[in-house]
Short mmCIF file of C-alpha atoms in Angstrom, two decimals:
data_model
loop_
_atom_site.label_atom_id
_atom_site.label_comp_id
_atom_site.label_asym_id
_atom_site.label_seq_id
_atom_site.Cartn_x
_atom_site.Cartn_y
_atom_site.Cartn_z
CA MET A 1 -27.65 9.23 -8.91
CA LEU A 2 -27.06 10.64 -5.34
CA ASN A 3 -23.94 8.25 -4.13
CA PHE A 4 -23.81 7.60 -0.42
CA THR A 5 -21.07 4.66 -0.88
CA VAL A 6 -17.56 4.89 0.35
CA GLY A 7 -15.87 5.22 -2.94
CA PRO A 8 -15.87 6.27 -5.51
CA VAL A 9 -17.74 9.17 -4.18
CA MET A 10 -19.42 12.38 -5.77
CA SER A 11 -16.83 14.91 -7.13
CA SER A 12 -17.48 18.62 -7.51
CA ALA A 13 -18.33 20.54 -10.53
CA ASP A 14 -14.61 21.92 -10.27
CA THR A 15 -13.02 18.18 -10.08
CA LEU A 16 -15.30 17.16 -13.16
CA ALA A 17 -14.10 20.21 -15.10
CA VAL A 18 -10.32 18.66 -14.80
CA ALA A 19 -11.83 15.36 -15.64
CA GLY A 20 -13.55 16.54 -18.68
CA GLU A 21 -10.14 18.14 -20.24
CA SER A 22 -8.28 16.13 -22.49
CA THR A 23 -5.17 14.29 -20.73
CA PRO A 24 -1.78 16.45 -21.24
CA TYR A 25 1.59 15.13 -21.82
CA PHE A 26 3.01 14.59 -18.49
CA ARG A 27 6.95 14.70 -19.13
CA THR A 28 7.07 18.25 -18.60
CA PRO A 29 8.19 20.83 -15.86
CA GLU A 30 4.59 22.12 -15.55
CA PHE A 31 3.47 18.44 -14.58
CA SER A 32 6.55 18.26 -12.66
CA ALA A 33 5.68 21.23 -10.45
CA THR A 34 2.26 20.00 -10.19
CA MET A 35 3.24 16.77 -8.39
CA LEU A 36 5.55 18.56 -6.13
CA GLU A 37 2.72 20.66 -5.07
CA ASN A 38 0.71 17.25 -4.44
CA GLU A 39 3.51 15.79 -2.50
CA ARG A 40 3.82 19.07 -0.28
CA LEU A 41 0.19 19.44 0.35
CA MET A 42 -0.35 15.75 1.34
CA LEU A 43 2.62 15.90 3.97
CA SER A 44 1.13 18.89 5.27
CA PHE A 45 -2.21 17.75 5.94
CA LEU A 46 -0.61 14.66 7.43
CA ASN A 47 1.54 16.81 9.63
CA ALA A 48 4.30 14.42 8.60
CA PRO A 49 8.07 14.54 10.02
CA GLU A 50 10.57 16.62 8.62
CA ASN A 51 12.18 14.69 5.65
CA SER A 52 9.26 12.74 5.08
CA ARG A 53 8.56 11.88 1.29
CA CYS A 54 5.33 10.96 -0.34
CA VAL A 55 4.83 9.04 -3.43
CA PHE A 56 1.83 8.54 -5.99
CA LEU A 57 1.35 4.93 -7.42
CA THR A 58 -1.12 4.19 -10.49
CA SER A 59 -3.07 1.34 -8.52
CA SER A 60 -6.01 0.59 -6.26
CA GLY A 61 -5.20 1.07 -2.27
CA THR A 62 -4.56 -2.47 -2.29
CA GLY A 63 -1.54 -1.49 -4.60
CA ALA A 64 -0.23 0.69 -2.09
CA MET A 65 -0.73 -1.78 0.73
CA GLU A 66 1.37 -4.54 -1.30
CA SER A 67 4.03 -2.02 -2.19
CA SER A 68 4.43 -1.07 1.54
CA VAL A 69 4.51 -4.71 2.67
CA MET A 70 7.25 -5.27 -0.29
CA ASN A 71 9.32 -2.32 0.14
CA ILE A 72 9.10 -1.64 3.82
CA LEU A 73 9.17 -4.70 5.49
CA ASN A 74 11.49 -7.55 5.01
CA LYS A 75 11.83 -11.37 6.09
CA ASP A 76 13.53 -10.33 9.28
CA ASP A 77 10.76 -8.51 10.59
CA LYS A 78 8.04 -9.80 13.02
CA VAL A 79 4.69 -8.27 12.36
CA ILE A 80 1.56 -7.85 14.20
CA VAL A 81 -1.39 -7.29 11.83
CA ILE A 82 -4.75 -5.97 13.57
CA ASN A 83 -7.53 -8.00 11.59
CA GLY A 84 -11.00 -6.94 12.27
CA GLY A 85 -12.52 -7.24 8.81
CA SER A 86 -12.15 -7.21 5.38
CA PHE A 87 -9.23 -5.02 4.71
CA GLY A 88 -7.41 -6.21 7.93
CA GLN A 89 -7.84 -9.53 6.24
CA ARG A 90 -6.01 -8.26 3.07
CA PHE A 91 -2.78 -7.43 5.01
CA VAL A 92 -3.13 -10.71 6.48
CA GLU A 93 -3.08 -12.48 2.76
CA LEU A 94 -0.25 -9.88 1.88
CA CYS A 95 1.75 -10.81 4.56
CA ALA A 96 1.44 -14.66 3.92
CA LEU A 97 1.76 -14.01 0.19
CA HIS A 98 5.42 -12.37 0.57
CA GLY A 99 6.53 -14.81 3.43
CA LEU A 100 6.66 -12.47 6.10
CA CYS A 101 6.56 -13.47 9.94
CA TYR A 102 3.39 -12.26 11.52
CA ASP A 103 0.83 -12.70 13.93
CA GLU A 104 -3.10 -11.63 13.61
CA LEU A 105 -4.71 -9.89 16.30
CA LYS A 106 -8.18 -10.73 15.45
CA CYS A 107 -10.87 -8.66 16.41
CA GLU A 108 -14.55 -9.47 16.64
CA PHE A 109 -16.36 -7.57 13.36
CA GLY A 110 -17.70 -4.18 14.68
CA THR A 111 -15.52 -3.97 17.63
CA GLN A 112 -12.71 -1.97 18.96
CA VAL A 113 -9.04 -3.11 19.33
CA ASP A 114 -8.86 -4.69 22.79
CA GLU A 115 -6.03 -3.03 24.57
CA ALA A 116 -5.32 -5.98 27.12
CA ARG A 117 -4.65 -8.36 24.23
CA LEU A 118 -2.72 -5.88 22.41
CA GLU A 119 -0.50 -5.96 25.19
CA GLU A 120 -0.03 -9.64 25.08
CA PHE A 121 2.23 -8.74 22.25
CA SER A 122 4.48 -6.67 24.37
CA GLY A 123 8.13 -7.53 24.59
CA LYS A 124 8.18 -10.45 22.27
CA GLY A 125 10.41 -8.98 19.49
CA TYR A 126 7.90 -7.88 17.06
CA THR A 127 9.13 -4.93 14.77
CA ALA A 128 5.98 -3.57 12.72
CA LEU A 129 2.58 -3.52 13.03
CA LEU A 130 -0.05 -3.21 10.33
CA VAL A 131 -3.36 -1.62 10.84
CA ASN A 132 -6.35 -0.27 8.80
CA MET A 133 -7.09 2.63 10.98
CA HIS A 134 -10.78 2.84 9.76
CA GLU A 135 -11.98 -0.83 9.06
CA THR A 136 -14.28 0.21 6.30
CA SER A 137 -16.08 -2.88 6.13
CA SER A 138 -17.29 -2.54 9.69
CA GLY A 139 -17.17 1.43 9.99
CA VAL A 140 -14.96 1.05 13.06
CA LEU A 141 -12.47 3.78 13.68
CA TYR A 142 -9.68 1.93 15.55
CA ASP A 143 -8.06 3.95 19.17
CA MET A 144 -4.74 4.94 16.95
CA ASP A 145 -3.65 6.80 20.06
CA MET A 146 -3.67 3.48 22.13
CA ILE A 147 -2.07 1.45 19.12
CA SER A 148 0.57 4.38 19.00
CA SER A 149 1.54 4.11 22.69
CA PHE A 150 1.91 0.49 22.37
CA CYS A 151 4.12 0.80 19.47
CA LYS A 152 5.90 3.48 20.81
CA ARG A 153 6.80 1.53 24.33
CA ASN A 154 7.93 -1.46 22.31
CA GLY A 155 10.01 0.24 19.40
CA ILE A 156 7.60 -1.08 16.92
CA MET A 157 7.21 0.65 13.51
CA LEU A 158 3.63 1.63 12.65
CA ILE A 159 2.07 1.50 8.98
CA ILE A 160 -1.25 2.83 8.87
CA ASP A 161 -3.90 2.09 5.90
CA ALA A 162 -5.91 5.35 6.17
CA ILE A 163 -7.38 5.00 2.57
CA SER A 164 -10.92 5.79 4.17
CA ALA A 165 -9.57 7.90 7.26
CA PHE A 166 -7.64 10.58 5.65
CA LEU A 167 -9.39 13.90 5.86
CA SER A 168 -12.33 11.95 7.90
CA ASP A 169 -10.75 11.58 11.03
CA GLU A 170 -7.79 12.86 12.99
CA LEU A 171 -4.30 11.64 11.31
CA ASP A 172 -1.30 13.25 12.40
CA MET A 173 1.93 11.16 11.72
CA GLN A 174 4.15 13.21 13.98
CA LYS A 175 1.84 12.64 17.14
CA LEU A 176 1.06 8.88 16.14
CA GLY A 177 4.96 8.30 15.35
CA ALA A 178 3.71 6.63 12.07
CA ALA A 179 6.38 5.36 9.83
CA ALA A 180 4.03 5.13 6.55
CA VAL A 181 0.60 6.27 5.87
CA ILE A 182 -1.26 4.87 2.51
CA THR A 183 -4.34 6.39 1.27
CA GLY A 184 -6.23 6.60 -2.21
CA SER A 185 -7.72 9.09 -4.58
CA GLN A 186 -11.15 7.80 -4.76
CA LYS A 187 -12.47 8.32 -0.74
CA ALA A 188 -12.29 11.69 0.85
CA LEU A 189 -10.32 13.22 -1.66
CA ALA A 190 -13.31 12.70 -3.81
CA VAL A 191 -11.66 12.39 -7.25
CA GLN A 192 -11.68 9.29 -9.60
CA PRO A 193 -10.11 6.09 -8.38
CA GLY A 194 -6.80 5.01 -9.48
CA ILE A 195 -4.33 6.77 -7.61
CA SER A 196 -2.66 5.48 -4.11
CA VAL A 197 -0.45 7.43 -2.21
CA VAL A 198 2.12 6.72 0.41
CA ALA A 199 3.66 9.08 2.83
CA LEU A 200 6.88 7.96 4.28
CA ALA A 201 8.54 9.30 7.27
CA PRO A 202 12.53 8.93 7.44
CA GLU A 203 12.38 5.71 9.40
CA ALA A 204 10.35 4.00 6.43
CA LEU A 205 12.36 5.85 3.75
CA GLU A 206 15.65 4.20 5.59
CA ARG A 207 13.99 1.00 5.40
CA VAL A 208 12.90 1.13 1.80
CA ASP A 209 16.79 2.42 0.67
CA LYS A 210 18.16 -0.64 2.61
CA ASN A 211 15.91 -3.41 1.42
CA GLU A 212 16.58 -5.43 -1.58
CA GLU A 213 14.29 -4.39 -4.49
CA VAL A 214 11.85 -7.26 -4.95
CA CYS A 215 9.58 -5.58 -7.52
CA LEU A 216 9.65 -3.26 -10.42
CA TYR A 217 6.29 -1.58 -11.00
CA LEU A 218 5.44 -1.32 -7.30
CA SER A 219 8.97 -0.33 -6.25
CA LEU A 220 8.79 2.58 -3.80
CA LYS A 221 12.89 3.18 -4.45
CA GLN A 222 11.80 3.95 -8.22
CA ALA A 223 9.06 5.88 -7.05
CA LEU A 224 11.10 7.72 -4.50
CA LYS A 225 13.81 8.50 -7.04
CA ASN A 226 11.55 9.78 -9.85
CA MET A 227 9.45 12.03 -7.37
CA GLU A 228 12.90 13.85 -6.85
CA ARG A 229 12.10 15.70 -10.11
CA GLY A 230 8.30 15.37 -9.77
CA GLN A 231 7.65 12.37 -11.86
CA THR A 232 6.83 8.71 -11.88
CA PRO A 233 8.83 5.92 -13.17
CA PHE A 234 6.02 4.84 -15.53
CA THR A 235 3.37 6.53 -17.37
CA PRO A 236 0.69 7.77 -14.31
CA ALA A 237 -3.31 8.42 -13.96
CA VAL A 238 -2.30 11.62 -15.35
CA THR A 239 -5.62 13.34 -15.18
CA ILE A 240 -6.37 11.75 -11.92
CA LEU A 241 -3.10 13.39 -10.12
CA LEU A 242 -4.24 16.72 -11.88
CA GLN A 243 -7.85 16.16 -9.87
CA ILE A 244 -5.87 15.65 -6.88
CA ASN A 245 -4.22 18.83 -7.33
CA GLN A 246 -7.39 20.58 -7.72
CA ARG A 247 -8.79 18.93 -4.52
CA LEU A 248 -5.64 19.54 -2.42
CA ARG A 249 -5.48 23.19 -3.41
CA GLN A 250 -9.11 23.85 -2.86
CA ILE A 251 -8.73 22.02 0.70
CA GLU A 252 -6.20 24.43 1.51
CA LYS A 253 -7.90 27.51 0.28
CA ASP A 254 -11.01 26.36 2.37
CA GLY A 255 -9.04 26.22 5.70
CA GLY A 256 -6.91 22.89 5.51
CA ALA A 257 -7.19 19.37 6.71
CA GLU A 258 -8.83 20.36 9.85
CA ALA A 259 -11.75 22.38 8.43
CA GLU A 260 -12.52 19.53 5.61
CA ARG A 261 -12.76 16.66 8.79
CA GLY A 262 -14.89 19.24 10.51
CA ARG A 263 -17.03 19.63 7.05
CA ILE A 264 -17.25 15.58 6.95
CA ALA A 265 -17.94 15.17 10.78
CA SER A 266 -20.76 17.45 10.48
CA LEU A 267 -22.37 15.57 7.74
CA ALA A 268 -21.77 12.50 9.85
CA ARG A 269 -23.61 13.60 12.94
CA TYR A 270 -26.51 14.99 10.99
CA PHE A 271 -27.23 11.58 9.73
CA ARG A 272 -26.50 9.72 12.90
CA GLU A 273 -28.88 11.99 14.78
CA ARG A 274 -31.74 11.55 12.21
CA ILE A 275 -31.21 7.76 11.48
CA THR A 276 -32.20 6.63 15.03
CA ASP A 277 -35.86 7.36 14.40
CA TYR A 278 -35.57 4.59 11.49
CA PRO A 279 -35.56 0.56 11.78
CA PHE A 280 -31.77 0.47 11.93
CA GLU A 281 -29.04 -0.10 14.89
CA PHE A 282 -25.79 1.16 14.49
CA VAL A 283 -23.14 -1.92 13.73
CA ASN A 284 -20.65 0.03 16.09
CA ASN A 285 -20.22 2.48 18.68
CA CYS A 286 -16.81 3.71 17.43
CA SER A 287 -17.26 4.70 13.87
CA SER A 288 -15.19 6.99 11.64
CA ASN A 289 -16.68 9.99 10.40
CA THR A 290 -16.13 8.60 6.98
CA VAL A 291 -19.18 6.13 6.98
CA THR A 292 -22.16 5.04 9.23
CA ALA A 293 -22.47 1.30 9.20
CA LEU A 294 -26.23 -0.18 9.88
CA TYR A 295 -27.81 -3.43 10.71
CA THR A 296 -31.56 -3.51 9.65
CA LYS A 297 -34.50 -4.64 11.53
CA THR A 298 -37.26 -5.05 9.37
CA ALA A 299 -36.22 -5.85 5.90
CA ASP A 300 -33.54 -7.54 3.92
CA ALA A 301 -30.49 -4.97 3.60
CA SER A 302 -29.61 -6.14 -0.01
CA ASP A 303 -33.46 -5.43 -1.01
CA ILE A 304 -33.00 -1.63 0.40
CA VAL A 305 -29.89 -1.12 -1.52
CA ARG A 306 -31.58 -2.37 -4.53
CA ILE A 307 -34.58 -0.76 -4.42
CA LEU A 308 -32.92 2.83 -3.71
CA LYS A 309 -30.56 2.24 -6.65
CA ASP A 310 -33.23 1.07 -9.21
CA GLU A 311 -36.43 3.12 -8.11
CA TYR A 312 -34.89 6.23 -6.17
CA GLY A 313 -31.59 6.70 -7.92
CA ILE A 314 -29.52 6.66 -4.57
CA TRP A 315 -26.39 4.40 -3.95
CA LEU A 316 -26.19 3.08 -0.58
CA CYS A 317 -23.01 0.94 0.21
CA PRO A 318 -23.67 -2.73 0.50
CA ASN A 319 -21.77 -5.33 2.40
CA GLY A 320 -21.00 -8.80 1.17
CA GLY A 321 -21.16 -12.48 1.88
CA ALA A 322 -22.92 -13.28 5.04
CA LEU A 323 -23.83 -10.06 5.85
CA ALA A 324 -25.42 -9.06 2.65
CA SER A 325 -29.01 -9.30 3.89
CA LYS A 326 -28.10 -7.75 7.54
CA MET A 327 -26.27 -4.68 6.92
CA PHE A 328 -25.31 -2.11 4.66
CA ARG A 329 -23.07 1.52 5.02
CA VAL A 330 -23.99 5.19 4.43
CA GLY A 331 -21.26 7.09 3.48
CA HIS A 332 -20.29 10.85 4.40
CA ILE A 333 -17.39 11.64 2.11
CA GLY A 334 -17.55 13.48 -1.28
CA ASN A 335 -19.49 16.32 -2.72
CA LEU A 336 -22.59 15.97 -0.38
CA THR A 337 -24.60 18.06 1.67
CA THR A 338 -27.34 17.97 4.20
CA ALA A 339 -30.01 18.42 1.80
CA ASP A 340 -29.09 15.26 -0.21
CA TYR A 341 -29.53 13.46 3.04
CA ASP A 342 -32.98 14.79 3.49
CA LYS A 343 -33.49 13.38 0.17
CA LEU A 344 -32.57 9.83 1.53
CA PHE A 345 -34.62 10.00 4.55
CA GLU A 346 -37.57 11.01 2.30
CA ALA A 347 -36.88 7.60 0.43
CA PHE A 348 -36.61 5.92 3.59
CA ASP A 349 -40.10 7.35 4.82
CA ASP A 350 -41.51 6.22 1.40
CA LEU A 351 -40.25 2.48 1.91
CA ILE A 352 -41.85 2.54 5.39
CA ALA A 353 -45.09 3.76 3.76
CA ARG A 354 -44.79 1.00 1.05
CA LYS A 355 -44.06 -1.32 3.59
CA ILE A 356 -40.93 -2.23 2.42
CA MET A 357 -38.94 -1.59 5.35
#
């Protein structure tokens, strides 16, 4: 199967070789050294401030989102949540569940954050802002420079879900003044799902240290304490952490985060330049390099996704709910090449010849 979804994505042969090995015992100096190297490389690729830390949670990305809400924020905070799709809504639900004082900046699906509307929150005592840098459900990449500038002017702590943006789009913790950045294993890291990552600048570390502990398994206090020795408080997804190490080291060898971003951006450009010849239209004009979201003009999107999977061995990324018949997404992360996109275009041509689209 050719996989053009946005996670899990296709892995390289070297990553798959790690996955094929028997899982080793992990309470060892060797595994600790691997974990500390993972932390070093993650912080380097994020250009994290001096004295930042990084922890690895055995959970989906939502686990890291919830852990950040529980451990960095508290009931004295007044939070802005940018909500432009499924994952912005998830931050809203987490804030509500944990009893935080919050307000939404609701964006129309597929649109950029409106600066004038964001400025309406200025000078009103807000202490934190939660944003999904890339709203994966719509493909929109938010204007992080504008959001960062707003937070700096207002003394607001910036917490970024970069689960689908890390390694695809520019992400500089120091430049943005980000207190925390969240990502996950199954996106541009291109390994199996099951590990989420939280990078914490000193501002967030101080919050975690001072806040009362409210959970056990998702405790950042416990995760940070154990990472001092390159370990985790509970049994982690060991093999995935070893895959992450292989991937981070390979990325470093191949030129670092900037080179990986360039590779992904090149694939996105290749696809977007050619797709204009087909009966689709772009959902937005501010896409991440991670994925291209498309509205269909001549066919049911869910039919296209199903037929490509069942008859051509190609996975595209569907949308759910009311958009299931109207749009789908094509990813640009993972072990993909331009030749893989050529096969996708051949399949589209065949669907047109068959009068399916």
